[in-house]
Amino acid sequence: MTDSPNTPGVDGTDGGDAVVSAFNAVGADYLFCSSGSEWAPVWESLARRHRDGEPAPTYLDLTHETVAVGMATGYGLITRRPQGVLLHAAPGLLQGSMAIHGALLAGVPMVVASSESSTYGDGPGPDPGGQWYRNLSIVGGPHGVAQPFTKWATEAASVHTLPTMIARAAELSWRAPAGPAYLNIPLEILLEDWDGREAKPLVAPGSTHSSPQEADTVARMLREAENPVIVTETAGREAGGFEALVAFAEAWNIPVVEPDSAVCGNFPRDHPLHAGSDIGPWMDEADLILLVNCRVPFYPPSRRPSKATVVVIDEVPQRPHVVYQVLFADRYLEGNVTHTLHQLAKRARDLDGAYEAAATLRRAAQEKRYAAEQAAIAGAEAKAEQQAEGIDPVLLAATLRELLDGTDPVVVDETITHSRVVKRHLRTSGPDSYFYVQGGLGQGMAVALGAKLAAGDRPVVFTVGDGALTYNPVIPSYDASQAYGLPLLVVVFNNRVYKSMNLNHRRFYPEGAAADTGEWLGTDLHRLPRLAAFAEPFGMHTETVDTPDALVPALERALKAVAEGTTAVVDILVTR
């Protein structure tokens, strides 16, 4: 911390300027803000800096808390650096809490701040306003509210420590396991004179890794294994993790399973070593299971493989935000995953004849599995294409894949019953090309907007079910898309039903009263209006499609609109 020549209390050098200075120092590109009355000092600081040509993060004025947090999540998924999020008091924090929890599950760093009053007008200085006394305050402070769904939450109790508290929050959020940190900054602190002492620029986290001896031990296990398999959920979330996993799998000729719980693209789905999403066949066959950035993929968690040794490769395998987990680990490599995978790939050199013989058999078996899966995919797509009436979800996903080929797209997925179809038939193949929205429904469009903010010219596609779309704050999201030039292709898999709810009802009560009478509650969405129509007041491109012959032309028109800078919403009535 260094002294600054700024004069306290002059031309905006108060707590608001301390906040802007700190976020600038820690390298935040953006402040994602859902407006609240406490942020007037920050707005004044930004106005002064803009007037005087001084540096500051880019400020985004957003009209819903989920949009603010979700955009920070989408941006952080690609950049992997902490940004600032400003919400309003405890109510704004509560409104954004689902998206903050989603960021925690997704492992995205960010610093979230909101406020309270500490004097309620009974102290010296400016009156914070009666709303804090009447409506906005909460017992224990908003930092108490934030604790269960953030990595770290506390109060910034002094303007003199405020910049370094923001820096500390950013440092904590960036370290493994990455996730949101929260600061409660009372309005009185924001209005207090600041002496100009600034936060030190943020330094990227250092690399942690397992010892060479630990890596050597796992390399010996790999040499001795006859039928190993890699299972991963989030290897691709780490910087360089996607490429490192490809190099590791290829060096040792080990198949890679991405279970349905995978939350991002980790391995090319068109790679011959990609072994699909089903861990089931490996439960009795594998003699070595490598869990790479993966929660236990067996369900229920107490179900364990019959003979396999389990090696966990994960910087923080215990995942403190996961309530229950059973890993059955026989060995841990707890360093940086990208570094660990590269170290293990190097140890595949000079493999002996016995290993090569086993690898040849394993490679042949995987080639058969891969060929069978490709044949099954092709068969499903051919069947969907031959369907005379209506649009099968498989046809929709396959058509999207063909139209997006060569464009290096980013797919943000918030489908539920169609998520397997999207993963299997879109078949993303590059790093940062696929993300599944974490936590509760209703964040996906904002996450896609944030991804677009980071992705630049790459097209961003948001796939969503009709039920999930209704949870999204669509009007604030369309407003953000238009205001900040962030065109998306929104593709709605519209089956006019909450299918997942209906499936559970049928599963739990196959011969119950609902099955007898046909009264399926909590599922019907036929009453919803045209979903694309909500984008029309914003001048966006909208289409509703219900016949197979209209599908390709509609998506081509939509992609053209997106390429020209306009969000396109295509509501596609699918058959199931």
XYZ file of C-alpha atoms in Angstrom:
576
model
C 0.000 0.000 0.000
C 1.409 3.412 -0.969
C 0.455 6.947 -0.098
C -1.285 9.016 -2.743
C -1.238 12.803 -3.177
C -5.063 12.829 -3.374
C -6.645 15.261 -0.927
C -9.240 13.626 1.340
C -12.816 14.636 0.639
C -11.960 16.593 -2.522
C -13.509 15.843 -5.928
C -14.727 12.356 -5.171
C -11.909 10.898 -3.053
C -14.248 8.988 -0.775
C -15.095 5.336 -0.347
C -16.606 5.203 -3.826
C -13.287 6.172 -5.350
C -11.572 3.620 -3.098
C -13.816 0.907 -4.592
C -13.123 1.927 -8.191
C -9.396 2.298 -7.507
C -9.259 -1.170 -5.922
C -11.117 -2.939 -8.731
C -8.886 -1.136 -11.208
C -5.788 -2.300 -9.313
C -6.871 -5.946 -9.167
C -7.344 -5.981 -12.936
C -11.134 -6.213 -13.163
C -12.175 -5.494 -16.734
C -15.798 -4.890 -15.757
C -18.088 -3.848 -12.951
C -21.369 -5.714 -13.487
C -23.919 -3.641 -11.569
C -27.586 -4.098 -10.789
C -28.286 -0.621 -9.481
C -28.830 0.199 -5.829
C -28.930 3.497 -3.973
C -25.678 2.733 -2.133
C -23.603 2.960 -5.296
C -23.890 6.737 -5.858
C -20.288 7.203 -4.561
C -19.040 4.651 -7.102
C -21.004 6.300 -9.919
C -19.557 9.696 -8.956
C -16.034 8.267 -8.990
C -16.597 6.724 -12.409
C -18.034 9.977 -13.784
C -14.998 11.890 -12.482
C -12.561 9.354 -13.929
C -14.324 9.406 -17.291
C -14.227 13.212 -17.274
C -10.540 13.326 -16.375
C -9.413 10.429 -18.583
C -8.347 8.262 -15.634
C -8.431 4.452 -15.824
C -11.390 2.494 -14.489
C -13.093 -0.853 -15.174
C -15.848 -0.718 -17.768
C -19.181 -0.243 -16.016
C -22.224 -2.230 -17.168
C -25.615 -0.924 -16.028
C -27.842 -3.991 -15.770
C -31.474 -4.228 -14.748
C -31.561 -7.516 -12.862
C -29.280 -9.133 -10.289
C -29.267 -12.515 -12.031
C -28.141 -10.804 -15.220
C -25.306 -9.007 -13.417
C -23.989 -12.125 -11.677
C -24.677 -14.433 -14.632
C -22.770 -12.185 -17.023
C -19.820 -12.116 -14.630
C -20.019 -15.920 -14.558
C -20.045 -16.278 -18.340
C -17.190 -13.811 -18.699
C -15.178 -15.575 -15.995
C -15.727 -19.022 -17.499
C -13.638 -17.928 -20.473
C -11.211 -15.389 -18.979
C -10.767 -17.156 -15.598
C -10.091 -13.816 -13.858
C -12.131 -12.141 -11.079
C -14.494 -9.315 -11.992
C -16.555 -6.974 -9.828
C -20.294 -7.386 -9.212
C -22.296 -4.682 -7.414
C -25.751 -5.570 -6.059
C -28.227 -3.701 -3.882
C -28.275 -4.308 -0.124
C -29.514 -7.629 1.271
C -32.553 -7.859 -1.077
C -30.348 -7.532 -4.159
C -27.965 -10.097 -2.735
C -30.858 -12.483 -2.123
C -32.193 -11.911 -5.638
C -28.771 -12.711 -7.072
C -27.998 -15.547 -4.670
C -28.950 -18.367 -7.027
C -26.565 -17.042 -9.668
C -23.822 -16.537 -7.061
C -24.295 -20.133 -5.961
C -24.118 -21.137 -9.629
C -20.780 -19.311 -9.909
C -19.554 -21.217 -6.849
C -20.501 -24.541 -8.443
C -18.963 -23.490 -11.765
C -15.714 -22.415 -10.083
C -15.786 -18.841 -11.370
C -13.880 -16.123 -9.470
C -15.603 -12.801 -8.781
C -15.939 -10.219 -6.028
C -19.583 -9.499 -5.176
C -20.432 -6.466 -3.045
C -23.572 -4.948 -1.615
C -24.306 -2.682 1.312
C -26.167 -1.876 4.472
C -26.379 1.093 6.837
C -24.452 1.234 10.098
C -26.024 4.439 11.535
C -29.628 4.571 10.230
C -29.409 8.363 10.168
C -28.391 8.696 13.830
C -24.703 9.249 13.119
C -22.718 12.229 11.814
C -22.272 12.809 8.113
C -24.692 12.415 5.207
C -28.053 10.809 5.920
C -28.073 7.326 4.301
C -31.871 7.490 3.863
C -34.832 5.978 5.660
C -35.076 2.970 3.349
C -32.261 1.259 5.250
C -34.143 1.570 8.534
C -37.503 0.531 7.092
C -36.868 -2.070 4.391
C -33.316 -2.986 3.491
C -31.398 -4.106 6.562
C -31.156 -7.688 7.754
C -30.091 -9.102 11.116
C -26.475 -10.224 11.015
C -25.730 -8.162 7.942
C -25.721 -9.272 4.295
C -22.339 -10.945 4.753
C -24.087 -13.406 7.066
C -26.601 -14.112 4.312
C -23.839 -14.645 1.744
C -21.726 -17.133 3.696
C -23.458 -20.374 2.604
C -23.124 -19.698 -1.129
C -19.742 -17.950 -1.358
C -16.139 -18.950 -0.666
C -15.640 -16.107 1.809
C -17.867 -13.336 3.094
C -17.174 -10.452 5.464
C -17.720 -6.755 6.114
C -15.392 -3.943 5.059
C -15.621 -1.910 8.268
C -13.288 0.987 7.394
C -12.608 3.078 4.313
C -8.894 2.794 5.118
C -8.924 -0.984 4.703
C -11.509 -1.050 1.921
C -9.102 -1.225 -1.073
C -7.042 -4.020 0.421
C -10.182 -5.866 1.487
C -11.300 -5.837 -2.158
C -7.855 -7.063 -3.187
C -8.003 -9.825 -0.564
C -11.458 -10.865 -1.764
C -10.182 -11.021 -5.356
C -7.137 -13.066 -4.337
C -9.274 -15.518 -2.390
C -11.802 -15.845 -5.206
C -9.055 -16.623 -7.740
C -7.340 -19.348 -5.713
C -8.460 -22.941 -5.932
C -11.222 -23.777 -5.649
C -12.109 -20.594 -7.533
C -15.450 -19.012 -6.706
C -17.225 -15.857 -5.595
C -16.136 -13.853 -2.541
C -18.470 -11.316 -0.940
C -17.941 -7.933 0.735
C -20.546 -5.971 2.659
C -19.564 -2.300 2.284
C -21.775 -0.079 4.483
C -22.984 3.086 2.795
C -21.366 5.202 5.496
C -17.979 3.708 4.533
C -18.613 4.534 0.878
C -19.339 8.169 1.839
C -16.356 8.508 4.166
C -13.280 10.517 3.140
C -10.552 8.332 1.670
C -6.865 9.163 2.080
C -5.928 7.788 -1.325
C -4.010 4.710 -0.216
C -4.510 2.164 -2.976
C -4.513 -1.591 -3.316
C -1.536 -3.321 -4.851
C -2.171 -4.821 -8.312
C -3.294 -8.413 -8.122
C -0.789 -11.152 -8.865
C -1.963 -14.328 -10.576
C -1.993 -17.454 -8.387
C 1.211 -19.450 -8.252
C 1.283 -23.018 -9.487
C 0.905 -25.912 -7.065
C 1.849 -29.447 -8.003
C 2.418 -32.894 -6.590
C 5.975 -34.047 -6.050
C 7.853 -35.956 -8.784
C 7.814 -39.017 -6.539
C 4.015 -38.935 -6.321
C 3.723 -38.559 -10.100
C 6.202 -41.413 -10.593
C 4.047 -43.671 -8.441
C 0.956 -42.977 -10.540
C 2.990 -43.466 -13.731
C 3.943 -46.954 -12.489
C 0.265 -47.677 -11.864
C -0.494 -46.577 -15.431
C 2.203 -48.883 -16.802
C 0.783 -51.841 -14.909
C -2.887 -51.182 -15.755
C -4.552 -53.254 -18.430
C -7.840 -51.392 -18.674
C -7.588 -47.828 -17.317
C -10.154 -45.089 -17.932
C -10.218 -41.323 -17.363
C -13.397 -39.735 -16.007
C -13.686 -35.931 -15.943
C -16.247 -33.231 -15.294
C -14.254 -29.983 -15.302
C -10.701 -30.538 -16.587
C -11.506 -28.054 -19.353
C -12.358 -25.381 -16.786
C -8.672 -25.019 -15.911
C -6.403 -22.842 -18.039
C -4.848 -25.225 -20.556
C -6.690 -28.177 -19.027
C -8.485 -29.207 -22.222
C -5.252 -29.439 -24.200
C -3.397 -31.115 -21.313
C -6.060 -33.835 -21.010
C -5.828 -34.561 -24.742
C -2.030 -34.848 -24.511
C -2.248 -37.126 -21.451
C -4.917 -39.430 -22.902
C -3.084 -39.730 -26.211
C 0.307 -40.364 -24.576
C -1.069 -43.317 -22.597
C -3.890 -44.363 -24.985
C -6.555 -44.121 -22.297
C -10.282 -43.630 -23.079
C -12.008 -40.567 -21.618
C -15.538 -40.610 -20.198
C -17.403 -37.322 -19.711
C -20.376 -38.234 -17.491
C -23.711 -36.467 -17.789
C -22.601 -34.332 -14.846
C -19.777 -32.761 -16.886
C -20.240 -28.997 -16.745
C -17.951 -27.896 -19.566
C -16.172 -29.241 -22.615
C -13.180 -31.253 -21.412
C -12.198 -33.406 -24.392
C -13.087 -33.377 -28.106
C -16.302 -35.323 -28.573
C -15.161 -36.330 -32.050
C -11.862 -37.773 -30.752
C -11.436 -41.567 -31.065
C -10.558 -41.785 -27.368
C -13.824 -40.143 -26.309
C -15.759 -42.922 -24.599
C -19.140 -41.254 -24.217
C -20.936 -40.376 -20.999
C -21.756 -43.723 -19.392
C -19.454 -44.834 -16.581
C -21.535 -48.006 -16.127
C -19.572 -50.352 -18.432
C -16.347 -49.449 -16.648
C -17.574 -50.298 -13.154
C -16.624 -53.960 -13.554
C -14.135 -53.731 -16.434
C -11.678 -51.008 -15.391
C -8.703 -51.858 -13.212
C -7.632 -48.183 -12.865
C -10.002 -45.207 -12.776
C -8.482 -41.732 -12.975
C -10.886 -39.075 -11.668
C -9.587 -35.852 -13.228
C -11.341 -32.801 -11.753
C -14.344 -34.970 -11.097
C -16.779 -35.511 -8.284
C -17.474 -39.163 -7.736
C -19.227 -40.241 -10.963
C -20.865 -43.313 -9.436
C -24.455 -42.954 -8.241
C -25.422 -43.431 -5.555
C -22.030 -42.257 -4.269
C -21.558 -45.396 -2.174
C -21.663 -47.526 -5.325
C -18.048 -48.408 -6.020
C -16.178 -50.132 -8.849
C -15.675 -53.841 -8.325
C -11.900 -54.032 -8.784
C -10.497 -50.692 -9.914
C -7.878 -48.669 -8.105
C -9.037 -45.025 -7.977
C -6.574 -42.162 -8.491
C -7.902 -38.625 -7.958
C -6.167 -35.832 -9.893
C -7.592 -32.580 -8.587
C -6.195 -29.456 -6.965
C -8.958 -29.454 -4.315
C -10.519 -32.934 -4.482
C -12.570 -32.571 -1.291
C -14.600 -29.663 -2.734
C -15.709 -27.896 0.467
C -18.965 -26.645 -1.113
C -20.134 -30.223 -1.844
C -22.257 -31.516 1.035
C -21.685 -35.249 0.496
C -19.000 -37.010 -1.482
C -17.482 -40.489 -1.477
C -14.370 -40.725 -3.673
C -12.990 -44.180 -2.721
C -9.575 -42.736 -3.583
C -6.521 -44.965 -3.299
C -4.156 -42.139 -4.233
C -4.326 -38.361 -4.701
C -2.386 -36.035 -6.989
C -3.478 -32.702 -5.555
C -1.490 -30.198 -7.606
C -2.564 -27.981 -10.473
C -4.399 -30.296 -12.855
C -2.922 -28.933 -16.079
C 0.608 -29.214 -14.710
C -0.039 -32.700 -13.316
C -1.408 -33.996 -16.623
C 1.587 -32.655 -18.509
C 3.939 -34.324 -16.026
C 2.153 -37.644 -16.404
C 2.156 -37.335 -20.216
C 5.937 -36.917 -20.156
C 6.252 -40.133 -18.145
C 4.708 -42.118 -21.006
C 8.017 -42.057 -22.876
C 9.957 -45.278 -23.441
C 7.088 -47.578 -22.540
C 8.050 -51.238 -22.512
C 6.714 -53.984 -24.758
C 4.323 -55.363 -22.156
C 2.601 -52.008 -21.821
C 2.459 -51.512 -25.575
C 0.814 -54.915 -25.979
C -1.843 -54.035 -23.396
C -2.324 -50.594 -24.978
C -2.817 -52.195 -28.403
C -5.615 -54.384 -27.075
C -7.136 -51.445 -25.241
C -6.921 -49.253 -28.324
C -8.671 -51.875 -30.421
C -11.470 -52.175 -27.862
C -11.898 -48.404 -27.751
C -11.969 -48.212 -31.537
C -14.895 -50.655 -31.511
C -16.704 -48.657 -28.824
C -16.103 -45.408 -30.695
C -17.260 -46.862 -34.011
C -20.395 -48.227 -32.348
C -21.153 -44.845 -30.783
C -20.668 -43.019 -34.099
C -22.954 -45.526 -35.803
C -25.552 -45.037 -33.071
C -25.335 -41.246 -33.448
C -25.681 -41.493 -37.218
C -28.601 -43.909 -36.843
C -30.417 -41.634 -34.405
C -29.934 -38.663 -36.720
C -31.127 -40.600 -39.765
C -34.232 -41.715 -37.876
C -34.922 -38.157 -36.726
C -34.531 -36.842 -40.271
C -37.023 -39.373 -41.627
C -39.713 -38.340 -39.166
C -42.556 -37.056 -41.277
C -44.237 -34.782 -38.755
C -42.697 -32.438 -36.249
C -39.102 -31.709 -35.332
C -37.223 -34.305 -33.321
C -34.717 -32.792 -30.815
C -31.979 -34.942 -32.360
C -32.637 -33.370 -35.755
C -32.446 -29.917 -34.201
C -29.107 -30.587 -32.467
C -27.601 -32.229 -35.563
C -28.740 -29.368 -37.768
C -27.189 -26.855 -35.400
C -23.908 -28.787 -35.498
C -23.816 -28.697 -39.296
C -24.672 -25.000 -39.513
C -22.115 -24.048 -36.851
C -19.329 -26.138 -38.359
C -16.180 -24.086 -38.849
C -17.395 -21.081 -36.817
C -15.683 -21.983 -33.485
C -18.896 -21.480 -31.493
C -19.450 -21.261 -27.748
C -22.494 -23.241 -26.596
C -24.121 -22.353 -23.267
C -26.654 -25.045 -22.418
C -29.610 -24.747 -20.026
C -31.711 -27.620 -21.301
C -32.762 -30.367 -18.898
C -34.431 -33.286 -20.657
C -32.554 -32.443 -23.870
C -29.093 -31.919 -22.345
C -27.849 -35.371 -23.394
C -29.087 -34.759 -26.918
C -27.289 -31.407 -27.070
C -23.990 -32.861 -25.841
C -24.160 -35.974 -27.972
C -25.229 -34.416 -31.260
C -23.724 -30.933 -31.157
C -20.381 -32.660 -30.428
C -18.276 -29.648 -29.458
C -14.583 -30.261 -30.009
C -12.526 -27.291 -28.798
C -11.573 -25.669 -25.498
C -14.132 -23.276 -24.009
C -16.716 -24.453 -26.532
C -19.384 -25.862 -24.194
C -20.675 -24.846 -20.755
C -23.607 -26.276 -18.820
C -25.288 -23.772 -16.494
C -24.841 -24.626 -12.818
C -27.273 -24.233 -9.931
C -30.938 -23.379 -10.404
C -32.659 -22.613 -13.683
C -32.940 -19.063 -14.955
C -29.311 -17.955 -15.316
C -28.420 -19.277 -18.750
C -29.131 -16.270 -20.929
C -27.055 -14.024 -18.662
C -24.200 -16.550 -18.638
C -24.346 -16.644 -22.442
C -24.200 -12.825 -22.574
C -21.114 -12.864 -20.350
C -19.531 -15.530 -22.510
C -20.195 -13.358 -25.573
C -18.580 -10.402 -23.814
C -15.403 -12.487 -23.452
C -15.605 -14.451 -26.717
C -15.467 -11.501 -29.104
C -16.232 -12.570 -32.667
C -16.969 -16.198 -31.788
C -20.705 -16.921 -32.112
C -22.429 -17.779 -28.843
C -25.411 -20.136 -28.879
C -27.761 -20.442 -25.927
C -29.726 -23.721 -25.955
C -32.628 -23.761 -23.519
C -35.889 -25.557 -22.866
C -39.197 -23.734 -22.818
C -39.568 -24.331 -19.096
C -36.067 -23.083 -18.311
C -36.545 -20.013 -20.502
C -39.520 -18.907 -18.414
C -37.267 -18.818 -15.334
C -34.823 -16.453 -17.047
C -35.143 -12.656 -16.654
C -35.574 -12.395 -20.408
C -36.461 -8.691 -20.654
C -33.406 -7.515 -18.636
C -31.283 -9.975 -20.636
C -32.533 -8.681 -23.997
C -31.933 -5.150 -22.731
C -28.308 -6.013 -21.877
C -27.819 -7.713 -25.238
C -29.032 -4.646 -27.089
C -27.388 -2.035 -24.865
C -23.931 -3.567 -25.013
C -23.897 -5.088 -28.486
C -23.890 -8.747 -27.416
C -25.788 -10.755 -30.058
C -26.776 -14.318 -29.166
C -28.439 -17.153 -31.015
C -31.140 -18.344 -28.601
C -32.498 -21.777 -29.570
C -35.527 -22.960 -27.583
C -36.189 -26.709 -27.419
C -39.924 -26.229 -26.872
C -41.839 -29.400 -25.991
C -44.604 -27.452 -24.172
C -44.107 -29.365 -20.946
C -41.978 -29.518 -17.797
C -40.844 -32.953 -18.879
C -38.430 -33.627 -16.012
C -41.188 -33.012 -13.443
C -43.515 -35.328 -15.300
C -40.877 -38.066 -15.568
C -40.319 -38.032 -11.816
C -44.045 -38.184 -11.106
C -44.362 -41.193 -13.392
C -41.254 -42.826 -11.911
C -42.376 -42.480 -8.287
C -46.078 -43.262 -8.900
C -46.291 -45.434 -12.054
C -49.759 -46.693 -11.113
C -50.915 -43.729 -9.022
C -53.994 -41.524 -9.239
C -52.434 -39.262 -11.858
C -51.666 -42.223 -14.108
C -55.246 -43.416 -13.659
C -56.950 -40.063 -14.331
C -54.418 -38.298 -16.560
C -54.224 -35.366 -14.126
C -50.513 -34.527 -14.373
C -49.980 -31.377 -12.321
C -46.963 -29.081 -12.478
C -46.087 -29.937 -16.069
C -48.265 -28.263 -18.705
C -46.765 -25.297 -20.579
C -49.175 -25.146 -23.524
C -50.705 -21.989 -22.061
C -47.506 -19.978 -22.631
C -47.591 -17.435 -25.494
C -45.121 -17.419 -28.380
C -41.775 -17.389 -26.572
C -39.888 -15.640 -29.360
C -42.318 -12.717 -29.235
C -40.759 -11.264 -26.064
C -37.715 -10.253 -28.133
C -39.761 -8.369 -30.742
C -40.005 -5.026 -28.827
C -36.199 -4.953 -28.832
C -36.090 -5.216 -32.622
C -34.475 -8.645 -32.491
C -34.829 -11.404 -35.054
C -37.528 -13.894 -34.023
C -38.794 -17.140 -35.536
C -41.192 -19.878 -34.471
C -40.627 -23.186 -36.270
C -42.804 -26.310 -36.199
C -42.019 -28.210 -39.417
C -38.784 -29.971 -40.454
C -38.586 -28.268 -43.850
C -38.601 -24.835 -42.171
C -35.818 -25.671 -39.712
C -32.677 -25.053 -41.781
C -33.878 -21.816 -43.442
C -34.981 -20.413 -40.072
C -31.659 -21.181 -38.393
C -29.726 -19.813 -41.375
C -31.658 -16.543 -41.169
C -31.067 -16.417 -37.433
C -27.315 -16.997 -37.779
C -27.167 -14.277 -40.431
C -28.893 -11.865 -38.040
C -26.446 -12.728 -35.269
C -23.489 -12.230 -37.600
C -24.900 -8.793 -38.401
C -25.068 -7.925 -34.692
C -28.632 -8.744 -33.662
C -29.774 -11.351 -31.146
C -31.968 -13.994 -32.769
C -34.517 -16.084 -30.864
C -35.728 -19.251 -32.578
C -38.546 -21.057 -30.769
C -38.587 -24.603 -32.135
C -41.551 -26.833 -31.335
C -39.995 -30.255 -30.818
C -41.836 -33.539 -30.651
C -40.623 -34.727 -27.253
